[in-house]
Coordinates of C-alpha atoms in Angstrom, one line a residue:
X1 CA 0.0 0.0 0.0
X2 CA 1.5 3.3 -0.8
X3 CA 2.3 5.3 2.1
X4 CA 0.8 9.1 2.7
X5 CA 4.0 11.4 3.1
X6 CA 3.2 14.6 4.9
X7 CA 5.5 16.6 6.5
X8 CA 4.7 16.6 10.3
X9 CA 2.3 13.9 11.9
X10 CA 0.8 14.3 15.2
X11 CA -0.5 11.2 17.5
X12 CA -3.0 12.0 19.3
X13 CA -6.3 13.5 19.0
X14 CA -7.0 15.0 22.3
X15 CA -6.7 18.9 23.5
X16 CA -2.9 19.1 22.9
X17 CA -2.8 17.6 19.6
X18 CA -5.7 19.0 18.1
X19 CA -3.8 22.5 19.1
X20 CA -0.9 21.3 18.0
X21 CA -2.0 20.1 14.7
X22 CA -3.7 24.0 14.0
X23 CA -0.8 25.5 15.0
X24 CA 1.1 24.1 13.1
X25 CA -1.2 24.8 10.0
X26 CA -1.7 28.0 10.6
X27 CA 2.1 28.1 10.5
X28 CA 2.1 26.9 6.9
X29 CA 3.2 23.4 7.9
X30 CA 1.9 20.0 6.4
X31 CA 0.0 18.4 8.8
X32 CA -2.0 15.8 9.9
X33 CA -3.3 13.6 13.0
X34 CA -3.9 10.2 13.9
X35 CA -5.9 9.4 16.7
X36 CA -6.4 5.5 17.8
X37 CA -9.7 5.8 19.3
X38 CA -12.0 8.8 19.0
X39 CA -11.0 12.4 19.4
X40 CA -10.6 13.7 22.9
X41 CA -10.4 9.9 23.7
X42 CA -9.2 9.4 27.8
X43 CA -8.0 12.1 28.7
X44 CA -9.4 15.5 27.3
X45 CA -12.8 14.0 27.8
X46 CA -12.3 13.3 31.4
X47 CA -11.6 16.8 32.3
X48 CA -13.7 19.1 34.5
X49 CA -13.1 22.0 32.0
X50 CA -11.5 24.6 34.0
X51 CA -9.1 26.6 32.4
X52 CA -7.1 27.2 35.7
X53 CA -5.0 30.5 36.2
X54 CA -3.3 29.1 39.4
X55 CA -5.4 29.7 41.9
X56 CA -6.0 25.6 42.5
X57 CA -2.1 25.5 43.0
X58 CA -1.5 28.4 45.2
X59 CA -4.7 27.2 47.3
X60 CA -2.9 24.1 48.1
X61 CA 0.2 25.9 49.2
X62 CA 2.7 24.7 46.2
X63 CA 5.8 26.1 46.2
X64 CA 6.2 25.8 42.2
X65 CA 5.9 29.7 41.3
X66 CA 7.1 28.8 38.0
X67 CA 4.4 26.5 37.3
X68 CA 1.2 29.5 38.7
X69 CA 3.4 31.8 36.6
X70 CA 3.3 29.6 33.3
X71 CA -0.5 29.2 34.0
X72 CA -1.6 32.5 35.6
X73 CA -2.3 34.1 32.1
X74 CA -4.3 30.9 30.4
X75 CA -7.8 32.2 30.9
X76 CA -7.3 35.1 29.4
X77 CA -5.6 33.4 26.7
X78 CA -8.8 31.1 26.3
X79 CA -11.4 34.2 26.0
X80 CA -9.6 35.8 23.4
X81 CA -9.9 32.1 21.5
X82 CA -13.1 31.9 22.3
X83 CA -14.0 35.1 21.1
X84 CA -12.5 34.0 17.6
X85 CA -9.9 37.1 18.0
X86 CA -7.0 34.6 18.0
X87 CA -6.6 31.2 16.0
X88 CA -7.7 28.7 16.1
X89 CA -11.5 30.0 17.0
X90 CA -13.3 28.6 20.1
X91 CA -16.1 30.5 19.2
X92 CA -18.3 27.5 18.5
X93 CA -17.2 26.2 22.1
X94 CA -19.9 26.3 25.2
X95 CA -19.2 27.8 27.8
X96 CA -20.8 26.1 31.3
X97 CA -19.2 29.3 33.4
X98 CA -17.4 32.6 32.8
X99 CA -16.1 31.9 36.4
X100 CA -15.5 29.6 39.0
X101 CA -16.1 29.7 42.8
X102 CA -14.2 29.1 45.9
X103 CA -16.4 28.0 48.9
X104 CA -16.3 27.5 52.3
X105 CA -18.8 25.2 54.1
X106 CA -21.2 26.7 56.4
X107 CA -21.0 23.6 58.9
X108 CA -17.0 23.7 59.2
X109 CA -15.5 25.4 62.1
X110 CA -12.3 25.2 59.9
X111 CA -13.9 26.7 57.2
X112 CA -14.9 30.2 59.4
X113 CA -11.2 30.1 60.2
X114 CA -10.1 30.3 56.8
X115 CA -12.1 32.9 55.7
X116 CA -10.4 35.0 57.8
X117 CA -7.0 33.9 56.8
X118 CA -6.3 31.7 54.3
X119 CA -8.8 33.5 51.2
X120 CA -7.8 37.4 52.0
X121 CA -4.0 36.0 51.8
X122 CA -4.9 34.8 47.9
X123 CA -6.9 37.3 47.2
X124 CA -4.0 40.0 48.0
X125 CA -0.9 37.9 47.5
X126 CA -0.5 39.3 44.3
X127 CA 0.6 35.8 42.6
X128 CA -2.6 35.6 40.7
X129 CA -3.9 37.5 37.8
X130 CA -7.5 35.8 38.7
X131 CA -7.8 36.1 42.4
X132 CA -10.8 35.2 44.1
X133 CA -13.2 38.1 44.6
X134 CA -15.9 38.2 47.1
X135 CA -19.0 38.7 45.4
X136 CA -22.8 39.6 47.0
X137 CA -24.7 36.4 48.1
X138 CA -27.7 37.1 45.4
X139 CA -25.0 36.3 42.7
X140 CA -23.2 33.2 44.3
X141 CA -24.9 30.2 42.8
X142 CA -28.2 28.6 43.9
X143 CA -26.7 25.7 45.9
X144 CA -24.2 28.4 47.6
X145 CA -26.5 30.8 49.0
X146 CA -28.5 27.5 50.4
X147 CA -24.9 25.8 52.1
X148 CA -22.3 28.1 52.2
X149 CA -20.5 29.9 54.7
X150 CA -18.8 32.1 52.3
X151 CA -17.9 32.3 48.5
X152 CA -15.6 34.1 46.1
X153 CA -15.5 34.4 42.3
X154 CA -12.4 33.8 40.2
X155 CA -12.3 34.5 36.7
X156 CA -11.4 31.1 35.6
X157 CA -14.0 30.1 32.8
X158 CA -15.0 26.8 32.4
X159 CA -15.8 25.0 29.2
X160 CA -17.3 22.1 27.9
X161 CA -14.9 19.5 27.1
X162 CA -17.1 17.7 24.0
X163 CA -17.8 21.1 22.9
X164 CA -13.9 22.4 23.1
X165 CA -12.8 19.1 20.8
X166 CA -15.7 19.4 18.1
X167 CA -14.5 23.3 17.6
X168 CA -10.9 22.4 17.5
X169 CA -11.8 19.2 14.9
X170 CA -13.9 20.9 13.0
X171 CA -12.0 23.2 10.5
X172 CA -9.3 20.4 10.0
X173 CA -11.5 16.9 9.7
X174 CA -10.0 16.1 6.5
X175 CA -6.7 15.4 8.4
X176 CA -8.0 13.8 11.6
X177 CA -7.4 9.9 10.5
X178 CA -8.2 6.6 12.5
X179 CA -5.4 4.4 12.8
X180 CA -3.5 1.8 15.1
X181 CA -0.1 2.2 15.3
X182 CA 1.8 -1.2 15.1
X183 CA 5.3 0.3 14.1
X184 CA 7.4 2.9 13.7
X185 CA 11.0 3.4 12.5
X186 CA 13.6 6.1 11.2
X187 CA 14.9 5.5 7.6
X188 CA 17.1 8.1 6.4
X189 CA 15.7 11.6 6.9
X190 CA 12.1 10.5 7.9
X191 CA 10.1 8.2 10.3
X192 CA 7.9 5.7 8.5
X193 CA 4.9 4.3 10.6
X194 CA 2.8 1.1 10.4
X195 CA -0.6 1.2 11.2
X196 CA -3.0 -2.1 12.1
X197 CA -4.9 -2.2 9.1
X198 CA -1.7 -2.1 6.5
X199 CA -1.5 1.7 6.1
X200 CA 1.7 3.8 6.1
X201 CA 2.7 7.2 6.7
X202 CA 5.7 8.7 5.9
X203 CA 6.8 11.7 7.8
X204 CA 9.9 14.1 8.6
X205 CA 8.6 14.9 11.7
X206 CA 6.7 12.7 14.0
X207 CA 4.8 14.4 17.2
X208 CA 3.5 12.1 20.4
X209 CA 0.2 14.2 22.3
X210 CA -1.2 11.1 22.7
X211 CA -1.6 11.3 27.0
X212 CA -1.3 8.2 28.2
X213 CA -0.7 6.3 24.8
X214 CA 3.1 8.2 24.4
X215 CA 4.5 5.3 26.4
X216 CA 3.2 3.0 23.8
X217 CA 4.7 5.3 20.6
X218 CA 7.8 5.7 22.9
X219 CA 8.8 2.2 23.2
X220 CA 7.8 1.6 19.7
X221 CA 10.0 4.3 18.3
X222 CA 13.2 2.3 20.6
X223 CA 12.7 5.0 23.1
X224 CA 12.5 4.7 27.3
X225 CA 8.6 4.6 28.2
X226 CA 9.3 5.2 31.2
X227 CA 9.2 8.6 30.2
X228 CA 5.9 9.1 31.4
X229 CA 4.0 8.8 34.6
X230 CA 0.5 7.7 35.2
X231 CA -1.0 9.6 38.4
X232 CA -4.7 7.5 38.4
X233 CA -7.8 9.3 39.7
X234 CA -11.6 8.1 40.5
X235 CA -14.0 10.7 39.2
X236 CA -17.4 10.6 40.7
X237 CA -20.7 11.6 39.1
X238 CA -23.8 12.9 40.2
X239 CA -27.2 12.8 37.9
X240 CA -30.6 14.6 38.5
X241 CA -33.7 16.5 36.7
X242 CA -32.4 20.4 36.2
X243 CA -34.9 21.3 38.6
X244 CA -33.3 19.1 41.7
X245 CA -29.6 19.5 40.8
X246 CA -28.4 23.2 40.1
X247 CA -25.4 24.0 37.9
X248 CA -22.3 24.7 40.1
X249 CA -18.4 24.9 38.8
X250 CA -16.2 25.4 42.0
X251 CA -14.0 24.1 45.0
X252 CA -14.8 23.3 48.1
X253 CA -12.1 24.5 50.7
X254 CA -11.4 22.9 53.7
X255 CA -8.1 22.7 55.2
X256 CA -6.6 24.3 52.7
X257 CA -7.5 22.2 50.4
X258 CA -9.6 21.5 47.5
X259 CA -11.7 18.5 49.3
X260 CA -14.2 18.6 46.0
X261 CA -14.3 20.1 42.6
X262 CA -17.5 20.3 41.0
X263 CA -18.5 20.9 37.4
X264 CA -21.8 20.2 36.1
X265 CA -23.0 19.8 32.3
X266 CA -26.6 19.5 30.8
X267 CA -26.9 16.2 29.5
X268 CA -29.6 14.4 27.3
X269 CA -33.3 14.4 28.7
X270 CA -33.4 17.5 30.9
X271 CA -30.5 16.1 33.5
X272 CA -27.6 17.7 34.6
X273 CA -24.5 15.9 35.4
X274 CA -21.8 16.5 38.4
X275 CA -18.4 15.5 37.7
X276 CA -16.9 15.7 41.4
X277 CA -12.9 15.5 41.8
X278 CA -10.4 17.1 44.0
X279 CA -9.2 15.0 46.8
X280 CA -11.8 12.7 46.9
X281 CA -10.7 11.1 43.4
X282 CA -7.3 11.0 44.7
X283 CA -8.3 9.4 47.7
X284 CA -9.8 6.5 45.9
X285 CA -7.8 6.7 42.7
X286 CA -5.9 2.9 43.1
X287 CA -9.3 1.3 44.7
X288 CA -13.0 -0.2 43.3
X289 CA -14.1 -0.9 46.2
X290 CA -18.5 0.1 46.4
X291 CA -17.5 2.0 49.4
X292 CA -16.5 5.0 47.3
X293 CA -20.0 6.0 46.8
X294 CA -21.1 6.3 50.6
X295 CA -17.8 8.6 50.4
X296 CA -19.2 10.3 47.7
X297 CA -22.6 11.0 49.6
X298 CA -20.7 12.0 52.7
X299 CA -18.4 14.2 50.9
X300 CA -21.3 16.1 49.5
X301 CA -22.8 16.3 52.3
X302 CA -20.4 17.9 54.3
X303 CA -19.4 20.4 51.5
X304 CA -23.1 21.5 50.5
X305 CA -24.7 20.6 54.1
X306 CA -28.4 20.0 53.6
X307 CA -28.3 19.4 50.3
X308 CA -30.9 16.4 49.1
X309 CA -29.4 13.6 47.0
X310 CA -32.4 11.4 47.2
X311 CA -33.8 12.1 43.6
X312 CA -30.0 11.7 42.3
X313 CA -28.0 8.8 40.5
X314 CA -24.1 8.1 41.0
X315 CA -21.9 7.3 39.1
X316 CA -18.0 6.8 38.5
X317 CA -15.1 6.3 36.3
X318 CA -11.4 5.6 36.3
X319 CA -9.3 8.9 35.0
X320 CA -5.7 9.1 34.4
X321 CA -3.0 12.0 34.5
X322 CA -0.5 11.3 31.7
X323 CA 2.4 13.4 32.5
X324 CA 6.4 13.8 32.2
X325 CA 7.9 11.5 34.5
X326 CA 9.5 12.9 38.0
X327 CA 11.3 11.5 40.8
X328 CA 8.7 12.2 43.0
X329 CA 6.2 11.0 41.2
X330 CA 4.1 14.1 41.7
X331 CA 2.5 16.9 39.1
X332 CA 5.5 18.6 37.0
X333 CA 6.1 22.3 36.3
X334 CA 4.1 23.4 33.3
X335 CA 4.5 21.8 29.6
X336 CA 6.7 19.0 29.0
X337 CA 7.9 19.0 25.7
X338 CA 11.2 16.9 24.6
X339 CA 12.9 15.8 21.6
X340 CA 13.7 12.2 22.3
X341 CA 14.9 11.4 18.8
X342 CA 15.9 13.3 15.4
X343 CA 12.3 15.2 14.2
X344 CA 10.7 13.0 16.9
X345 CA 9.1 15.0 19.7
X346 CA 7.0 13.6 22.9
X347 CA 4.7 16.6 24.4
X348 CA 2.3 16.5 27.9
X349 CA 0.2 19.7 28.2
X350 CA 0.0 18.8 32.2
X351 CA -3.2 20.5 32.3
X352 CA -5.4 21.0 29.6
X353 CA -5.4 24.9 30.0
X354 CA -1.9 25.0 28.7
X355 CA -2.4 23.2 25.7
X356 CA -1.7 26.7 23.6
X357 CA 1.6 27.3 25.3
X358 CA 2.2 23.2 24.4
X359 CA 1.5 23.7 20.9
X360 CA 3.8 26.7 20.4
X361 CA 6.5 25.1 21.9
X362 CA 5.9 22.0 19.5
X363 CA 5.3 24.5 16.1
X364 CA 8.7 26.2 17.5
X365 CA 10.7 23.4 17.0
X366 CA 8.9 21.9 14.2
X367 CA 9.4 24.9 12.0
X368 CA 12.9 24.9 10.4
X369 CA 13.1 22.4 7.3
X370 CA 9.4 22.2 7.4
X371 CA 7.6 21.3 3.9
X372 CA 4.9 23.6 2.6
X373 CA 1.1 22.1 2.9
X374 CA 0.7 20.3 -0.4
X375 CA -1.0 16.8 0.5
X376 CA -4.6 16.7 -0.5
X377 CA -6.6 14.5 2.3
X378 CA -10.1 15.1 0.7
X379 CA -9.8 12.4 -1.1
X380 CA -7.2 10.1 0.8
X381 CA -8.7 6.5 1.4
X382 CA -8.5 6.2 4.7
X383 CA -11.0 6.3 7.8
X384 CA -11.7 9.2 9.6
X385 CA -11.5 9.7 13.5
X386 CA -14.6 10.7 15.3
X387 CA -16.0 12.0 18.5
X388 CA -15.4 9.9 21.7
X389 CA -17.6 9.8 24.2
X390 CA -18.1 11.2 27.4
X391 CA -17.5 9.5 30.3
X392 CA -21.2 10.3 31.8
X393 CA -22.9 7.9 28.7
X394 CA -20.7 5.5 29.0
X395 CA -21.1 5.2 33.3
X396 CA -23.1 2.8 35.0
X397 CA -25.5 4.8 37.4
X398 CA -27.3 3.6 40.6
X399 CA -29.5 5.3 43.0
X400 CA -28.0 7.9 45.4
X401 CA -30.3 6.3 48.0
X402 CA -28.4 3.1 47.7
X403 CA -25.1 5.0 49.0
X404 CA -26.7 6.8 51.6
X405 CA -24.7 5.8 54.5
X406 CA -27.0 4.2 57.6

C-alpha cells in the first residue's frame, strides 16, 4: 500500500494535539493527526473543563511559582480564543461558566477560620492574575446561598470538554485519520509508521500528544517509556432533573485544600451531570471498592450541608493523569515537551489549559526544514477519527439512596 507522506504527523487526537495540529497549519506546515480511538479519547474528555490560572495550586500551598506563573495568564488566553480574536477559533465552544467559585462550608469550624486567613492572603498575595473576589450572596450560585458559609469568584472560565474538541476538529476533519499504530522506525531523513490495518505514513517529523498512549509510541520508536507517569484518579458523578440538581463549577475549601471540585453539564433528557474530583478522586484513585459511593454521599454532604441527594444517581469512572515523568512521582512544572529522537518530539500539556503554550512550543521546533502544505486528504482513502464519548454515557449509574450511609 502506498504510504501518505506529509511533513509533520501528530498522535493523538485529544486537547494538545488538536492545538498542536492547528498550529502548526496556521504556521504553513503540512500536517496531519492520527488518533487510535475517538477524538478527545481518555484524557481530554475526562476533564472538569476549568481553564485554571493558578489559583488551585496556590490554594494548596505549592511552592512551584514557575508553574502559577506559566498558568496564571491561560484564561485570558482562552477568552480571546473563544471570542475567535486569535486562532484557532473557540467561538463554536460552550461555555458552562465565565467563572469559577471558591467556597467555604457553612458547617465547618475550619472553614470560618479560613475565611479570615487563608482567602484574603490569595486574594491580595499578588501571585494571581485571577484572584478570588468576594461577590454579594444574590449572585453566588443557587446551591451556595443555600450551604455556604462564604464564596468568592475567580475569573477562571469553564468550558465544555465535547464542545472544546468538536471546535478544534472541525476546520481540520480532513486530516483527523483513524489508525492503530503497530510500528514505527527512522529511515534516512524520515520516520515511516505502520498502522493495524496495513496503512503507512511517511513523515519528517513525528509528534507524540497522545496522554497516556506516548509510552506505547515511545517504546515503539526504541525510546525509554518510562518517560511518562501515570498519576490514576476516580471521578465521581452525580445525575438529576435540572430542577433538583443546580449547575455549580467550583472548589470546596477545607483545610486548605480542594476536598471537592465540581462541574456540572446538561446532558440528554433534561439532566444535569456532576463530575466531582479534588481530593476525593485522589483518595480513591488505586481502589474499586462500592465504598466509594457512601464517600461520595458523605463528601457532599459535608461540603453542601443539607443538600438532598435522594432524587439523584451516581456514578464513577477511572481517569488518568499522563504526564512527564518525576522523581517524585508528583505533578511537574508546566508543559513538557522533549525531543527524544531526530524530528521526533513527545509533548504532555500537564493541564489541559496550557495546551496553547504546548502547541507553540511544539510549532517552534517543528518549523525549520518544514515542507509547505501540499498533501490533499479530501480524497485520501482512509477512515476518519470521530468523536469519543463522554464518560457520563458510557457510566453505569445507581441510585444515590443506595449510598446513603445508615
Amino acid at each position: 500500500m502506498t504510504a501518505v507522506v506529509v511533513d509533520t504527523l501528530v498522535l493523538g487526537g485529544g486537547v494538545a494535539g488538536l492545538w498542536t495540529l492547528r498550529e502548526l497549519l496556521d504556521a504553513g506546515i503540512d500536517a496531519c493527526l492520527v488518533e487510535n480511538a475517538g477524538l478527545g479519547g481518555e484524557q481530554s474528555m475526562q476533564v472538569q473543563g476549568i481553564v485554571h490560572g493558578g489559583g488551585k495550586y496556590a490554594l494548596r500551598r505549592v511552592g512551584d511559582v514557575s508553574a502559577i506563573r506559566q498558568i496564571r495568564e491561560m484564561p485570558e488566553r482562552w477568552r480571546e480564543h473563544r471570542a475567535g480574536r486569535r486562532s484557532p477559533s473557540l467561538a463554536d465552544a460552550h461555555t458552562s461558566s465565565e467563572g469559577c467559585w471558591l467556597w467555604l462550608p457553612a458547617a465547618s469550624w475550619l472553614a470560618r477560620l479560613e475565611a479570615l486567613t487563608l482567602i484574603p492572603l490569595l486574594r491580595h498575595g499578588g501571585v494571581l492574575a485571577t484572584p478570588p473576589q468576594s461577590r454579594p450572596k444574590s449572585e453566588w450560585p443557587l446551591p451556595l446561598q443555600q450551604h455556604a458559609l462564604r464564596a468568592y469568584r475567580m475569573d477562571e472560565p469553564v468550558l465544555e470538554p465535547v464542545s472544546v474538541i468538536s471546535a478544534l476538529a472541525g476546520p481540520v476533519g480532513d486530516r483527523l485519520l483513524a489508525g492503530q499504530l503497530r510500528a514505527m522506525r527512522r529511515e534516512a531523513d524520515a520516520w515511516e509508521l505502520d498502522f493495524e490495518d496495513g496503512r503507512k505514513i511517511r513523515a519528517r517529523a513525528v509528534v507524540a500528544c497522545a496522554g497516556t498512549g506516548n509510552a506505547k509510541i515511545l517504546e515503539l520508536a526504541g525510546q525509554d517509556p518510562a518517560r511518562m507517569q501515570r498519576r490514576p484518579l476516580r471521578m465521581g458523578l452525580v445525575r438529576g432533573d435540572l430542577a433538583d440538581l443546580p449547575a455549580l463549577h467550583g472548589h470546596c475549601v477545607i483545610g486548605g485544600r480542594t476536598r471537592l471540585t465540581i462541574t456540572s453539564v446538561d446532558a440528554a433528557e433534561g439532566q444535569r451531570v456532576w463530575q466531582v474530583g479534588g481530593e476525593l478522586a485522589e483518595r480513591w484513585a488505586s481502589t474499586n471498592g462500592e465504598e466509594f459511593f457512601g464517600d461520595l454521599w458523605v463528601e457532599i454532604q459535608r461540603a453542601l450541608p443539607g443538600l438532598d441527594l435522594s432524587r439523584m444517581e451516581l456514578a464513577d469512572y477511572p481517569a488518568v493523569r499522563a504526564e512527564a515523568a518525576n522523581t517524585a512521582q508528583s505533578r511537574p512544572s508546566g508543559v513538557q515537551v522533549d525531543e527524544v529522537a531526530p524530528s521526533m518530539i513527545v509533548a504532555w500539556p500537564t493541564k489541559w489549559a496550557m495546551a496553547p503554550l504546548l502547541a507553540e512550543e511544539v510549532a517552534g521546533l517543528i518549523v525549520p526544514g518544514a515542507k509547505r502544505p501540499d498533501t490533499s486528504f479530501n480524497s485520501l482513502d482512509w477512515p476518519r477519527a470521530g468523536l469519543a464519548r463522554p464518560p457520563w454515557e458510557r457510566a453505569e449509574w445507581r441510585s444515590a439512596n443506595s449510598a446513603r450511609p445508615a
